[in-house]
Coordinates of C-alpha atoms in Angstrom, one line a residue:
Chain I
X1 CA 79.2 55.7 62.2
X2 CA 78.1 57.6 59.7
X3 CA 78.9 56.9 55.6
X4 CA 81.4 59.5 55.5
X5 CA 83.6 58.3 58.7
X6 CA 83.4 54.7 56.4
X7 CA 83.7 56.2 52.8
X8 CA 86.7 58.7 53.9
X9 CA 87.5 59.2 57.1
X10 CA 88.6 56.1 58.3
X11 CA 90.8 55.0 55.6
X12 CA 92.0 58.3 55.3
X13 CA 93.2 57.6 59.1
X14 CA 94.5 53.6 58.1
X15 CA 96.5 55.6 55.4
X16 CA 98.2 58.2 57.5
X17 CA 98.5 56.0 60.7
X18 CA 100.6 52.9 57.8
X19 CA 102.2 55.4 56.4
X20 CA 103.7 57.3 59.6
X21 CA 104.9 53.8 60.5
X22 CA 106.6 53.2 57.4
X23 CA 108.3 55.9 57.4
X24 CA 109.2 55.0 60.9
X25 CA 110.6 52.0 60.7
X26 CA 112.8 53.1 58.5
X27 CA 114.7 55.7 60.8
X28 CA 113.9 54.9 64.3
X29 CA 115.6 51.2 65.2
X30 CA 113.5 49.6 67.6
X31 CA 112.5 46.3 67.7
X32 CA 108.9 46.3 67.7
X33 CA 107.7 48.6 65.2
X34 CA 110.3 47.0 62.8
X35 CA 108.4 43.5 63.6
X36 CA 104.8 45.7 63.0
X37 CA 106.6 46.5 59.5
X38 CA 107.3 43.0 58.4
X39 CA 104.2 41.9 59.0
X40 CA 102.4 45.0 57.6
X41 CA 104.7 44.7 53.7
X42 CA 103.2 40.5 54.3
X43 CA 100.1 42.3 54.6
X44 CA 100.6 43.6 51.3
X45 CA 101.5 40.7 49.1
X46 CA 98.5 38.5 50.9
X47 CA 95.8 40.9 49.8
X48 CA 97.4 41.3 46.8
X49 CA 97.2 38.0 46.2
X50 CA 93.3 37.9 47.1
X51 CA 93.4 41.1 45.0
X52 CA 94.4 38.5 41.7
X53 CA 90.8 36.5 42.6
X54 CA 89.1 40.1 41.6
X55 CA 90.9 39.8 39.2
X56 CA 90.6 36.4 38.0
X57 CA 86.6 37.2 37.8
X58 CA 86.9 40.5 36.2
X59 CA 88.7 38.9 33.3
X60 CA 86.5 36.0 33.0
X61 CA 83.3 38.6 33.5
X62 CA 84.6 40.7 30.5
X63 CA 86.4 38.2 28.3
X64 CA 83.5 35.4 28.7
X65 CA 81.0 38.6 27.3
X66 CA 83.3 37.9 24.7
X67 CA 83.0 34.4 23.8
X68 CA 78.9 34.6 24.6
X69 CA 78.2 37.4 22.2
X70 CA 80.3 36.8 19.9
X71 CA 82.0 39.4 19.8
X72 CA 83.3 40.1 16.0
X73 CA 86.9 40.5 15.8
X74 CA 87.3 39.8 19.3
X75 CA 85.4 36.7 21.0
X76 CA 88.1 34.2 18.9
X77 CA 91.0 36.1 21.1
X78 CA 88.6 36.4 24.2
X79 CA 88.0 32.1 24.1
X80 CA 91.8 31.6 23.8
X81 CA 92.4 33.7 26.6
X82 CA 90.2 32.1 28.9
X83 CA 91.6 28.3 27.6
X84 CA 95.3 29.2 28.4
X85 CA 93.7 30.6 31.5
X86 CA 92.2 27.4 32.7
X87 CA 94.3 25.2 31.6
X88 CA 97.8 27.1 33.3
X89 CA 95.7 27.4 36.6
X90 CA 94.4 23.9 36.4
X91 CA 97.8 22.5 35.6
X92 CA 99.4 24.6 38.1
X93 CA 97.1 23.9 40.8
X94 CA 97.4 19.6 40.7
X95 CA 101.3 19.5 40.2
X96 CA 102.5 23.1 40.9
X97 CA 105.6 24.1 38.9
X98 CA 106.7 20.5 38.1
X99 CA 103.5 19.5 36.5
X100 CA 104.2 18.5 32.6
X101 CA 101.7 21.1 31.2
X102 CA 102.5 23.7 33.3
X103 CA 106.2 23.2 32.3
X104 CA 105.7 22.6 29.1
X105 CA 103.2 25.7 28.2
X106 CA 105.5 27.7 31.0
X107 CA 108.8 27.0 28.7
X108 CA 107.5 27.0 25.2
X109 CA 104.8 28.8 25.3
X110 CA 104.8 31.7 28.0
X111 CA 108.8 32.7 27.9
X112 CA 109.0 32.9 24.5
X113 CA 105.5 35.1 24.0
X114 CA 107.6 37.6 26.6
X115 CA 110.9 37.3 24.7
X116 CA 109.5 37.7 21.8
X117 CA 107.5 41.1 23.0
X118 CA 110.5 42.3 25.0
X119 CA 112.6 41.8 21.2
X120 CA 109.7 44.5 19.2
X121 CA 110.9 46.9 21.4
X122 CA 114.1 47.3 18.8
X123 CA 111.0 47.9 16.2
X124 CA 110.1 50.5 18.5
X125 CA 113.0 52.5 20.0
X126 CA 114.1 52.4 15.8
X127 CA 110.9 53.9 14.5
X128 CA 110.1 56.4 17.2
X129 CA 114.5 56.9 16.5
X130 CA 113.5 57.5 13.1
X131 CA 110.9 60.1 13.5
X132 CA 112.9 61.9 16.9
X133 CA 115.9 62.1 14.5
X134 CA 114.3 65.2 12.1
X135 CA 117.0 67.6 11.6
X136 CA 113.8 70.7 11.7
X137 CA 115.7 73.5 14.1
X138 CA 118.9 73.6 16.1
X139 CA 118.0 71.3 19.6
X140 CA 116.8 68.6 16.9
X141 CA 120.2 69.2 14.9
X142 CA 121.9 69.0 17.8
X143 CA 119.9 66.1 19.2
X144 CA 120.7 64.2 16.0
X145 CA 124.7 65.5 16.6
X146 CA 124.7 63.7 19.7
X147 CA 122.3 60.5 18.4
X148 CA 125.6 60.1 15.5
X149 CA 128.1 60.1 17.9
X150 CA 126.3 57.6 20.5
X151 CA 125.6 55.2 17.4
X152 CA 129.4 55.7 16.0
X153 CA 130.3 54.4 19.8
X154 CA 128.1 51.1 19.5
X155 CA 130.0 50.3 16.5
X156 CA 132.7 48.6 15.6
X157 CA 134.1 49.8 12.3
X158 CA 133.2 53.5 12.7
X159 CA 135.3 53.0 16.4
X160 CA 137.7 51.2 14.9
X161 CA 138.2 54.5 11.8
X162 CA 137.2 57.5 14.2
X163 CA 138.6 56.3 17.3
X164 CA 137.7 59.9 18.7
X165 CA 133.7 58.7 19.3
X166 CA 134.0 56.9 22.1
X167 CA 135.6 58.9 24.1
X168 CA 133.0 61.9 22.7
X169 CA 130.9 59.3 22.7
X170 CA 131.7 58.2 26.9
X171 CA 131.0 62.5 26.8
X172 CA 127.6 62.9 26.5
X173 CA 126.6 60.2 28.5
X174 CA 128.7 60.8 31.7
X175 CA 128.3 64.5 31.8
X176 CA 125.2 66.3 29.9
X177 CA 122.8 63.1 30.2
X178 CA 123.6 62.8 33.5
X179 CA 123.2 66.4 35.0
X180 CA 120.7 66.9 32.5
X181 CA 118.4 63.4 34.1
X182 CA 119.5 64.5 37.8
X183 CA 118.2 68.1 37.0
X184 CA 115.2 66.8 35.7
X185 CA 114.7 63.9 39.1
X186 CA 115.7 66.6 41.4
X187 CA 112.2 68.6 40.4
X188 CA 110.6 65.4 40.6
X189 CA 111.4 65.2 43.6
X190 CA 109.5 68.3 45.2
X191 CA 106.2 66.5 43.1
X192 CA 106.7 63.1 44.5
X193 CA 106.8 64.9 48.5
X194 CA 104.3 67.4 48.0
X195 CA 101.9 64.2 46.3
X196 CA 102.7 62.0 49.9
X197 CA 102.4 64.9 52.0
X198 CA 98.8 65.9 50.9
X199 CA 97.7 62.4 50.9
X200 CA 98.4 62.1 54.8
X201 CA 97.3 65.6 55.4
X202 CA 93.6 64.4 53.2
X203 CA 93.8 66.3 50.6
X204 CA 94.8 64.3 48.2
X205 CA 92.0 61.3 48.1
X206 CA 92.7 59.9 45.0
X207 CA 94.4 56.5 47.3
X208 CA 90.7 55.4 48.4
X209 CA 89.1 56.4 44.8
X210 CA 87.7 60.4 46.0
X211 CA 88.4 62.6 43.3
X212 CA 87.8 66.6 42.7
X213 CA 84.2 67.7 42.9
X214 CA 83.5 64.0 45.0
X215 CA 84.5 65.5 48.3
Chain E
X1 CA 126.8 59.7 77.7
X2 CA 123.0 59.0 78.8
X3 CA 122.4 60.8 74.7
X4 CA 124.8 59.3 73.3
X5 CA 123.1 55.6 74.1
X6 CA 119.6 57.2 74.1
X7 CA 120.1 57.8 70.4
X8 CA 122.5 55.3 69.3
X9 CA 119.0 52.6 70.4
X10 CA 116.4 54.8 68.6
X11 CA 117.5 56.1 65.1
X12 CA 119.5 54.1 62.5
X13 CA 123.4 54.9 62.2
X14 CA 123.5 56.4 58.9
X15 CA 120.0 57.7 58.4
X16 CA 120.0 61.2 60.3
X17 CA 120.7 63.6 57.6
X18 CA 118.3 61.7 55.4
X19 CA 115.3 62.0 58.5
X20 CA 116.6 65.6 58.7
X21 CA 115.7 66.3 55.4
X22 CA 112.5 65.1 55.0
X23 CA 112.0 67.1 58.1
X24 CA 113.2 69.7 56.0
X25 CA 111.8 69.3 53.2
X26 CA 108.3 68.3 54.2
X27 CA 108.2 71.3 56.5
X28 CA 109.3 73.4 53.0
X29 CA 106.2 71.9 51.4
X30 CA 104.1 72.5 54.4
X31 CA 104.8 76.6 54.2
X32 CA 103.9 76.3 50.7
X33 CA 100.7 75.2 51.9
X34 CA 100.4 78.1 54.7
X35 CA 101.3 80.5 51.8
X36 CA 98.4 79.6 49.6
X37 CA 96.0 80.1 52.1
X38 CA 96.3 82.8 53.7
X39 CA 96.3 84.6 49.8
X40 CA 94.5 82.8 48.9
X41 CA 94.3 81.2 45.1
X42 CA 97.6 80.5 44.0
X43 CA 97.8 81.6 39.7
X44 CA 99.2 79.4 37.1
X45 CA 99.6 79.2 34.4
X46 CA 97.6 76.0 32.4
X47 CA 99.6 73.5 30.9
X48 CA 98.6 73.2 27.3
X49 CA 99.0 69.1 28.7
X50 CA 96.1 70.2 30.6
X51 CA 94.1 71.9 28.4
X52 CA 94.8 69.3 26.1
X53 CA 91.9 66.3 27.9
X54 CA 89.4 68.9 26.7
X55 CA 90.9 69.0 23.1
X56 CA 91.3 65.0 22.6
X57 CA 87.8 64.2 24.5
X58 CA 86.3 66.9 22.4
X59 CA 87.6 64.7 18.9
X60 CA 86.6 61.4 20.6
X61 CA 83.4 62.5 20.3
X62 CA 83.3 63.2 17.6
X63 CA 85.1 60.9 15.6
X64 CA 82.5 58.4 17.6
X65 CA 86.2 56.7 18.5
X66 CA 86.9 55.7 22.5
X67 CA 89.7 57.2 25.1
X68 CA 92.3 54.9 25.9
X69 CA 93.7 55.1 29.3
X70 CA 96.9 53.3 30.2
X71 CA 97.7 54.3 33.8
X72 CA 100.4 51.8 33.8
X73 CA 102.3 50.0 36.9
X74 CA 102.9 46.9 36.0
X75 CA 106.2 45.0 37.2
X76 CA 108.3 43.3 35.6
X77 CA 108.1 40.5 38.3
X78 CA 104.5 40.6 37.5
X79 CA 103.5 41.1 41.9
X80 CA 99.4 41.0 42.0
X81 CA 99.8 43.9 44.8
X82 CA 101.5 46.5 42.6
X83 CA 102.4 49.2 44.8
X84 CA 100.6 53.4 43.6
X85 CA 103.6 56.0 43.5
X86 CA 103.0 59.2 43.8
X87 CA 102.9 60.0 39.7
X88 CA 99.8 57.0 39.7
X89 CA 98.2 58.8 42.5
X90 CA 98.4 61.9 40.9
X91 CA 97.2 60.2 37.2
X92 CA 93.7 59.3 38.8
X93 CA 93.3 63.9 39.2
X94 CA 93.8 62.7 35.3
X95 CA 91.4 59.6 34.9
X96 CA 88.3 62.2 37.1
X97 CA 88.7 64.9 34.0
X98 CA 88.6 62.3 31.5
X99 CA 85.7 60.6 33.2
X100 CA 84.5 64.5 33.3
X101 CA 84.9 65.4 30.2
X102 CA 83.1 62.4 28.7
X103 CA 80.5 62.9 31.3
X104 CA 79.7 66.5 29.2
X105 CA 80.4 64.7 25.7
X106 CA 79.6 61.4 25.8
X107 CA 82.9 60.4 24.5
X108 CA 83.1 56.6 25.7
X109 CA 86.8 55.8 28.1
X110 CA 88.5 52.6 28.5
X111 CA 90.4 52.3 31.2
X112 CA 93.2 49.3 31.1
X113 CA 94.4 48.4 34.7
X114 CA 97.9 46.8 35.2
X115 CA 96.6 45.7 38.4
X116 CA 93.4 44.3 39.6
X117 CA 94.0 45.6 43.0
X118 CA 93.0 49.1 40.9
X119 CA 90.3 47.9 39.1
X120 CA 87.8 49.2 42.5
X121 CA 90.2 52.5 42.5
X122 CA 89.4 53.2 39.0
X123 CA 85.8 52.6 39.1
X124 CA 85.4 55.4 41.8
X125 CA 87.1 57.9 40.2
X126 CA 85.0 57.2 36.4
X127 CA 82.1 57.3 38.4
X128 CA 82.3 60.2 40.5
X129 CA 83.9 61.7 37.0
X130 CA 80.6 61.3 35.2
X131 CA 79.1 62.0 38.1
X132 CA 80.3 65.5 39.0
X133 CA 79.6 66.1 35.1
X134 CA 75.7 65.8 36.1
X135 CA 75.8 62.3 33.1
X136 CA 75.5 60.1 35.5
X137 CA 74.3 57.8 33.3
X138 CA 77.3 57.9 30.8
X139 CA 79.7 55.8 33.5
X140 CA 80.3 52.3 32.2
X141 CA 81.1 49.8 35.2
X142 CA 83.0 47.4 32.5
X143 CA 85.0 50.6 31.9
X144 CA 87.9 48.9 33.8
X145 CA 89.9 46.7 31.8
X146 CA 92.2 44.0 33.2
X147 CA 94.4 40.8 31.3
X148 CA 97.3 40.9 33.3
X149 CA 100.0 42.0 35.8
X150 CA 103.1 40.5 34.2
X151 CA 105.2 43.4 32.3
X152 CA 104.8 42.3 28.8
X153 CA 102.1 40.6 28.6
X154 CA 100.1 43.2 29.8
X155 CA 102.2 46.0 26.9
X156 CA 101.3 43.6 24.0
X157 CA 97.7 43.2 25.2
X158 CA 96.9 47.1 25.8
X159 CA 98.6 46.9 21.9
X160 CA 96.3 44.7 21.3
X161 CA 93.2 46.8 23.3
X162 CA 94.1 50.3 21.4
X163 CA 94.2 48.4 17.3
X164 CA 90.7 46.5 18.5
X165 CA 88.9 49.4 19.7
X166 CA 90.7 52.4 16.9
X167 CA 91.1 54.5 19.9
X168 CA 90.7 58.0 18.7
X169 CA 92.7 59.3 21.8
X170 CA 95.8 57.2 23.9
X171 CA 96.8 58.6 27.4
X172 CA 99.6 56.7 28.9
X173 CA 99.9 58.5 32.3
X174 CA 101.2 57.0 35.4
X175 CA 103.9 55.1 36.1
X176 CA 105.4 53.1 33.4
X177 CA 108.8 50.8 32.3
X178 CA 109.8 49.3 29.0
X179 CA 106.3 48.7 28.2
X180 CA 105.4 52.7 27.7
X181 CA 107.0 52.2 23.8
X182 CA 104.7 49.5 22.6
X183 CA 101.8 52.0 24.0
X184 CA 103.3 55.0 22.4
X185 CA 103.6 52.8 19.3
X186 CA 100.0 51.2 19.8
X187 CA 98.2 54.3 20.1
X188 CA 100.2 56.2 17.2
X189 CA 99.4 53.3 13.9
X190 CA 95.7 54.1 14.9
X191 CA 96.2 57.9 14.1
X192 CA 95.4 58.6 18.0
X193 CA 96.2 62.2 18.8
X194 CA 98.2 60.9 22.4
X195 CA 99.9 62.3 26.1
X196 CA 102.2 60.9 27.9
X197 CA 104.5 60.5 30.5
X198 CA 105.9 61.2 33.0
X199 CA 107.6 57.9 33.1
X200 CA 109.3 57.8 30.0
X201 CA 109.1 61.1 29.0
X202 CA 112.5 61.4 26.6
X203 CA 110.8 58.7 24.4
X204 CA 107.1 59.7 24.1
X205 CA 108.1 63.3 23.0
X206 CA 108.8 61.4 19.7
X207 CA 105.8 59.9 19.7
X208 CA 103.5 61.8 21.5
X209 CA 101.5 64.9 21.1
X210 CA 101.5 66.7 25.0
X211 CA 104.0 64.4 27.4
X212 CA 104.2 65.2 30.7
X213 CA 108.3 65.7 31.7
X214 CA 109.4 65.5 35.3
X215 CA 106.8 66.9 37.1
X216 CA 104.9 68.0 35.4
X217 CA 102.1 66.0 35.5
X218 CA 101.6 66.9 39.8
X219 CA 101.6 70.7 38.5
X220 CA 98.5 69.4 36.8
X221 CA 96.7 66.9 39.9
X222 CA 96.8 70.3 41.9
X223 CA 96.2 72.2 39.0
X224 CA 92.5 69.7 38.2
X225 CA 91.2 69.8 41.9
X226 CA 91.1 73.0 41.8
X227 CA 92.4 73.7 46.1
X228 CA 93.3 76.3 46.8
X229 CA 95.3 74.1 49.1
X230 CA 97.2 71.8 46.8
X231 CA 97.7 74.8 44.4
X232 CA 100.4 75.6 47.7
X233 CA 101.3 72.2 47.1
X234 CA 102.7 74.0 43.6
X235 CA 104.4 76.6 45.3
X236 CA 106.3 74.0 48.0
X237 CA 106.8 72.1 44.9
X238 CA 109.2 74.7 44.1
X239 CA 110.3 76.0 47.2
X240 CA 112.1 72.5 47.5
X241 CA 113.5 72.6 44.4
X242 CA 115.1 75.8 45.4
X243 CA 116.6 73.5 48.4
X244 CA 117.6 71.0 46.2
X245 CA 120.0 72.8 43.8
X246 CA 120.7 75.1 47.1
X247 CA 122.8 72.1 48.1
X248 CA 124.3 71.3 44.9
X249 CA 125.7 74.1 44.8
X250 CA 127.2 73.9 48.1
X251 CA 128.4 70.5 47.0
X252 CA 129.8 72.4 43.7
X253 CA 131.5 74.5 46.2
X254 CA 132.5 72.0 48.3
X255 CA 133.9 69.5 45.5
X256 CA 135.8 72.3 43.5
X257 CA 137.6 72.8 46.8
X258 CA 138.4 69.2 47.3
X259 CA 136.2 68.8 50.5
X260 CA 134.4 65.2 51.0
X261 CA 132.4 67.6 53.8
X262 CA 128.8 66.9 51.7
X263 CA 129.5 62.8 51.3
X264 CA 130.9 62.9 55.1
X265 CA 127.0 64.5 55.8
X266 CA 125.0 62.0 53.5
X267 CA 126.9 59.2 55.0
X268 CA 125.9 60.7 58.7

């Protein structure tokens, strides 16, 4: 088989067949089509799990390199990453979720770290709001007024003294906000369908790592 | 009677209208392809976001700072088999363009992957971009980095990479979740020029220099390929929007007349 067939035509054929199959499974109520669809989804999960091995290799290669070369400002963090990855993997493999070391690290290191990063969003949103809420033009003034009304709704004291803020903020949420976001979503649907159709017709080959100029 | 039983056997009840709409929309986009194929090259206005790519890469080359590309794709559940959505797919064209410009200018690009499945894909796209620029030696095999598919761990890692590498440009293009905000602020803190979107566009307008809003990314993706048929798909996208707007208008009239015909049709 030629190189072009293996590199381009075969992956393209697989994509087209699988895509049509998954669309058919959604619309057609035939048992064996549903069964094959279910097997394909399980297959996707399995391939993903195997790909994690690739991720581990890439991570060890990249961070191991930093530790080996003592890259300034990086090797220490890379060392911590490799150590924690090894401890979690080994303890998890030995006793699964009940293993004391794994459970301790999961509950006392992993979960709090995730929550810490999540809570940082509050500062980031405030920072972004501070940048966005500057009166420099008519649209930004409208934006500012709307933001103040919505903030008023969320402040109990202002809600008590200015009761109109709640229905006004609800109106902003339910009418202009929903209307404009749905308008944007509708415009995006066209783009989504176009990208998938381009893929099905073999014009968009980014999914198999081929882009413009390479074809 | 026979027809009815075949229909019940073959099609899932309640999805007839969805199937009809899917076929109609695919035909509409296909008509756009065909029109482009017959008329030749479709004229498309150059989006500022597309011209910004060259500007950002040149800035990085002059400042000797790298470009970080954050395609996203991590999920809250941290699945290892991350699926590739339409925005993510379209972002591959942007990565290819960045690689091409980096090949021409000698700038360095880093792709911060959220899924191990996508590492070979990004490598292929980057390599192709450098080859197209005539400088295949510019491609670095470790330009694609991966740390974790977990959403907030990924966000923290990307923020760290952007700071440690002192990125001159930060491109947050693809499919993102709440992590988008952390990526955006990290770029802002190191003074990087930022191109972002289309998810969380309402946040990015506050922190990024250029933002892909709505279907902009799909248009940019088709524009960069310079393929007349793909450019025709932009016309198809516009026609699709008109079809949907037409339906919305019909729905508006029916709802005003207190008719639930369209709602019944959706459930058919």
